[in-house]
Short mmCIF file of C-alpha atoms in Angstrom, two decimals:
data_model
loop_
_atom_site.label_atom_id
_atom_site.label_comp_id
_atom_site.label_asym_id
_atom_site.label_seq_id
_atom_site.Cartn_x
_atom_site.Cartn_y
_atom_site.Cartn_z
CA MET A 1 -11.84 31.63 -64.80
CA LEU A 2 -8.13 31.10 -65.29
CA LEU A 3 -5.71 32.56 -62.79
CA THR A 4 -2.16 33.42 -63.66
CA LEU A 5 0.51 34.15 -61.14
CA VAL A 6 2.88 36.98 -61.86
CA SER A 7 5.96 37.29 -59.73
CA GLY A 8 7.52 40.56 -58.76
CA SER A 9 4.65 42.75 -59.91
CA SER A 10 2.84 45.40 -57.95
CA SER A 11 -0.40 44.81 -56.18
CA SER A 12 -2.43 46.39 -58.96
CA ASN A 13 -0.86 44.09 -61.55
CA SER A 14 -1.46 41.25 -59.24
CA ARG A 15 -5.13 42.17 -58.95
CA ALA A 16 -5.41 42.48 -62.71
CA SER A 17 -3.84 39.11 -63.30
CA ARG A 18 -6.29 37.53 -60.91
CA GLY A 19 -9.14 38.90 -62.82
CA GLY A 20 -10.16 42.12 -61.16
CA SER A 21 -10.44 43.69 -57.80
CA SER A 22 -9.74 42.03 -54.50
CA SER A 23 -13.44 41.78 -53.80
CA ASN A 24 -13.76 39.82 -57.01
CA SER A 25 -11.04 37.35 -55.98
CA ALA A 26 -12.63 36.78 -52.58
CA ARG A 27 -15.82 35.67 -54.23
CA SER A 28 -14.09 33.42 -56.73
CA SER A 29 -11.76 31.43 -54.42
CA PRO A 30 -13.25 29.02 -51.87
CA PRO A 31 -12.42 29.59 -48.22
CA PRO A 32 -9.50 27.53 -46.96
CA THR A 33 -10.50 24.22 -45.48
CA PRO A 34 -10.04 24.03 -41.73
CA PRO A 35 -7.43 21.59 -40.47
CA PRO A 36 -8.77 18.25 -39.30
CA PRO A 37 -9.63 18.14 -35.61
CA LEU A 38 -6.86 16.99 -33.32
CA PRO A 39 -7.26 13.54 -31.80
CA PRO A 40 -8.20 13.61 -28.13
CA PRO A 41 -5.21 13.49 -25.80
CA PRO A 42 -4.41 10.03 -24.52
CA THR A 43 -5.68 9.29 -21.07
CA VAL A 44 -2.86 9.16 -18.59
CA PRO A 45 -3.46 7.04 -15.52
CA VAL A 46 -2.75 8.74 -12.22
CA VAL A 47 0.14 6.92 -10.62
CA PRO A 48 1.37 7.72 -7.12
CA ALA A 49 4.89 9.05 -6.93
CA MET A 50 6.15 5.95 -5.16
CA VAL A 51 4.42 2.61 -5.24
CA PRO A 52 5.81 0.10 -2.75
CA PRO A 53 6.00 -3.44 -3.99
CA PRO A 54 3.13 -5.58 -2.77
CA PRO A 55 3.96 -7.92 0.06
CA THR A 56 4.26 -11.54 -0.84
CA ALA A 57 1.10 -13.49 -0.32
CA PHE A 58 0.38 -14.61 3.21
CA VAL A 59 -2.19 -17.19 4.14
CA ILE A 60 -2.98 -18.28 7.67
CA GLU A 61 -2.11 -21.93 8.07
CA PRO A 62 -4.84 -23.16 10.45
CA ASN A 63 -2.96 -26.31 11.46
CA GLN A 64 0.18 -24.38 12.41
CA ALA A 65 0.93 -22.70 15.74
CA LEU A 66 0.22 -19.05 16.45
CA VAL A 67 3.94 -18.31 16.67
CA THR A 68 4.61 -20.09 13.36
CA ASN A 69 1.92 -18.05 11.62
CA LEU A 70 3.20 -14.82 13.16
CA LEU A 71 6.74 -15.55 11.96
CA ALA A 72 5.38 -16.35 8.47
CA LEU A 73 3.38 -13.12 8.47
CA VAL A 74 6.46 -11.09 9.41
CA SER A 75 8.56 -12.87 6.80
CA SER A 76 5.89 -12.21 4.18
CA ARG A 77 5.59 -8.51 4.99
CA MET A 78 9.35 -8.05 5.12
CA GLY A 79 9.62 -9.73 1.73
CA ARG A 80 12.29 -12.19 2.80
CA ALA A 81 12.87 -15.23 4.96
CA LEU A 82 13.95 -14.60 8.52
CA ASP A 83 17.31 -16.07 9.41
CA PRO A 84 17.43 -18.28 12.54
CA PRO A 85 18.74 -15.56 14.93
CA GLU A 86 16.02 -13.16 13.73
CA ALA A 87 13.33 -15.82 14.18
CA ALA A 88 14.62 -16.54 17.70
CA GLU A 89 14.71 -12.81 18.55
CA LEU A 90 11.18 -12.29 17.25
CA THR A 91 9.87 -15.38 19.06
CA GLU A 92 11.31 -14.07 22.32
CA ALA A 93 9.73 -10.66 21.66
CA LEU A 94 6.36 -12.33 21.07
CA ARG A 95 6.72 -14.12 24.40
CA SER A 96 7.50 -10.83 26.15
CA ALA A 97 4.64 -9.02 24.41
CA LEU A 98 2.22 -11.79 25.37
CA ALA A 99 3.42 -11.55 28.99
CA VAL A 100 2.27 -7.91 28.98
CA LEU A 101 -1.20 -9.01 27.88
CA GLN A 102 -1.57 -12.13 30.00
CA ALA A 103 -0.05 -12.24 33.44
CA GLY A 104 0.49 -15.48 35.28
CA ASP A 105 2.07 -18.77 34.51
CA PRO A 106 4.54 -18.67 31.57
CA THR A 107 3.57 -22.23 30.59
CA ILE A 108 0.06 -21.00 29.80
CA ARG A 109 1.48 -18.31 27.51
CA GLU A 110 3.81 -20.84 25.91
CA ARG A 111 0.87 -23.18 25.33
CA LEU A 112 -1.05 -20.31 23.70
CA LEU A 113 1.87 -19.49 21.38
CA SER A 114 2.21 -23.14 20.38
CA SER A 115 -1.51 -23.86 19.98
CA ARG A 116 -3.15 -23.87 16.55
CA VAL A 117 -3.58 -20.35 15.29
CA LEU A 118 -7.38 -20.37 15.08
CA GLU A 119 -7.64 -21.69 18.62
CA ALA A 120 -5.11 -19.10 19.84
CA LEU A 121 -7.02 -16.29 18.12
CA SER A 122 -10.16 -17.29 20.01
CA HIS A 123 -8.38 -16.16 23.22
CA SER A 124 -8.29 -12.41 23.71
CA SER A 125 -4.57 -12.24 24.46
CA GLY A 126 -3.75 -14.26 21.31
CA ALA A 127 -5.97 -11.99 19.22
CA TRP A 128 -4.41 -8.85 20.72
CA LEU A 129 -0.91 -10.19 20.06
CA TRP A 130 -1.91 -10.83 16.44
CA ALA A 131 -3.40 -7.33 16.16
CA ALA A 132 -0.31 -5.69 17.66
CA THR A 133 1.90 -7.56 15.19
CA VAL A 134 -0.22 -6.56 12.21
CA GLU A 135 -0.26 -2.96 13.44
CA ALA A 136 3.52 -2.95 13.86
CA LEU A 137 3.90 -4.26 10.31
CA GLU A 138 1.87 -1.35 8.89
CA VAL A 139 5.00 0.76 9.24
CA ARG A 140 8.08 -0.41 7.38
CA GLN A 141 10.48 -1.64 10.05
CA GLU A 142 14.21 -1.28 9.62
CA SER A 143 15.00 -4.51 11.42
CA VAL A 144 13.49 -7.39 13.33
CA ALA A 145 14.69 -5.70 16.54
CA SER A 146 12.69 -2.53 15.76
CA LEU A 147 9.68 -4.70 14.87
CA ALA A 148 10.00 -6.54 18.19
CA VAL A 149 9.96 -3.23 20.06
CA ALA A 150 6.93 -2.05 18.07
CA ILE A 151 5.01 -5.26 18.84
CA THR A 152 5.82 -5.05 22.55
CA ASP A 153 4.87 -1.35 22.61
CA GLY A 154 1.61 -2.17 20.85
CA CYS A 155 0.78 -4.86 23.42
CA ALA A 156 1.63 -2.44 26.23
CA ALA A 157 -0.74 0.14 24.73
CA ILE A 158 -3.50 -2.47 24.49
CA ALA A 159 -2.91 -3.54 28.11
CA GLY A 160 -2.96 0.09 29.23
CA ALA A 161 -6.26 0.70 27.49
CA LEU A 162 -7.73 -2.45 29.03
CA PHE A 163 -6.59 -1.51 32.54
CA THR A 164 -7.96 2.01 32.09
CA SER A 165 -11.35 0.75 30.95
CA VAL A 166 -11.54 -1.74 33.83
CA SER A 167 -10.51 0.86 36.41
CA ALA A 168 -13.15 3.24 35.06
CA VAL A 169 -15.81 0.60 35.68
CA LEU A 170 -14.53 -0.38 39.13
CA PHE A 171 -13.99 3.09 40.56
#
C-alpha cells in the first residue's frame, strides 16, 4: 500500500490519503520501535569528604634507642623532620613523661630512653611511654609543644589508672 502525505488538508482528507479510516492505518503501520535501553549508570566510589594524606612510612629501627625511634615516629606522623629545638623539647617531654611512669633514679630512666627500642619496650614503663606517644599522635597536634603536653597527660592517666588498680587490691 502506498501512502501519500498531503499537507494542509483536513483530517478526513488525511485519512483518505492514507488509505481509509484511522483503524485501517493503525493496522497497516508497525508500532514504533522502543528506544534502546540506557546504559547502566557508572559506579561512583564513595569517597569521604576529607581524606587526610597518609603519614610517611615509619619502621621501628631495632638497633636504635627508644628515644630515637620515638622522635622518628613523631617526625613521620607530623610529615616533616623535627628541627633541633623541637627534638630537644620533645626529648625533654619524654623524660618528664617517663618520670611520671617510673619513679626513682633519673639515670635508670635515661638508660631506658637510650636502650635499644625492643629492649626498652620489654619494660612496662617503656611500653607505656610508647603507647602514650602513639595515642597522642592519633589527634593532629598543632605543635611539638602540644604533643609534649598530650604525651605527658597520657602518661599521667596511665599512672593514675595503675595506682587506682593497685590501691583497689591493697585496700
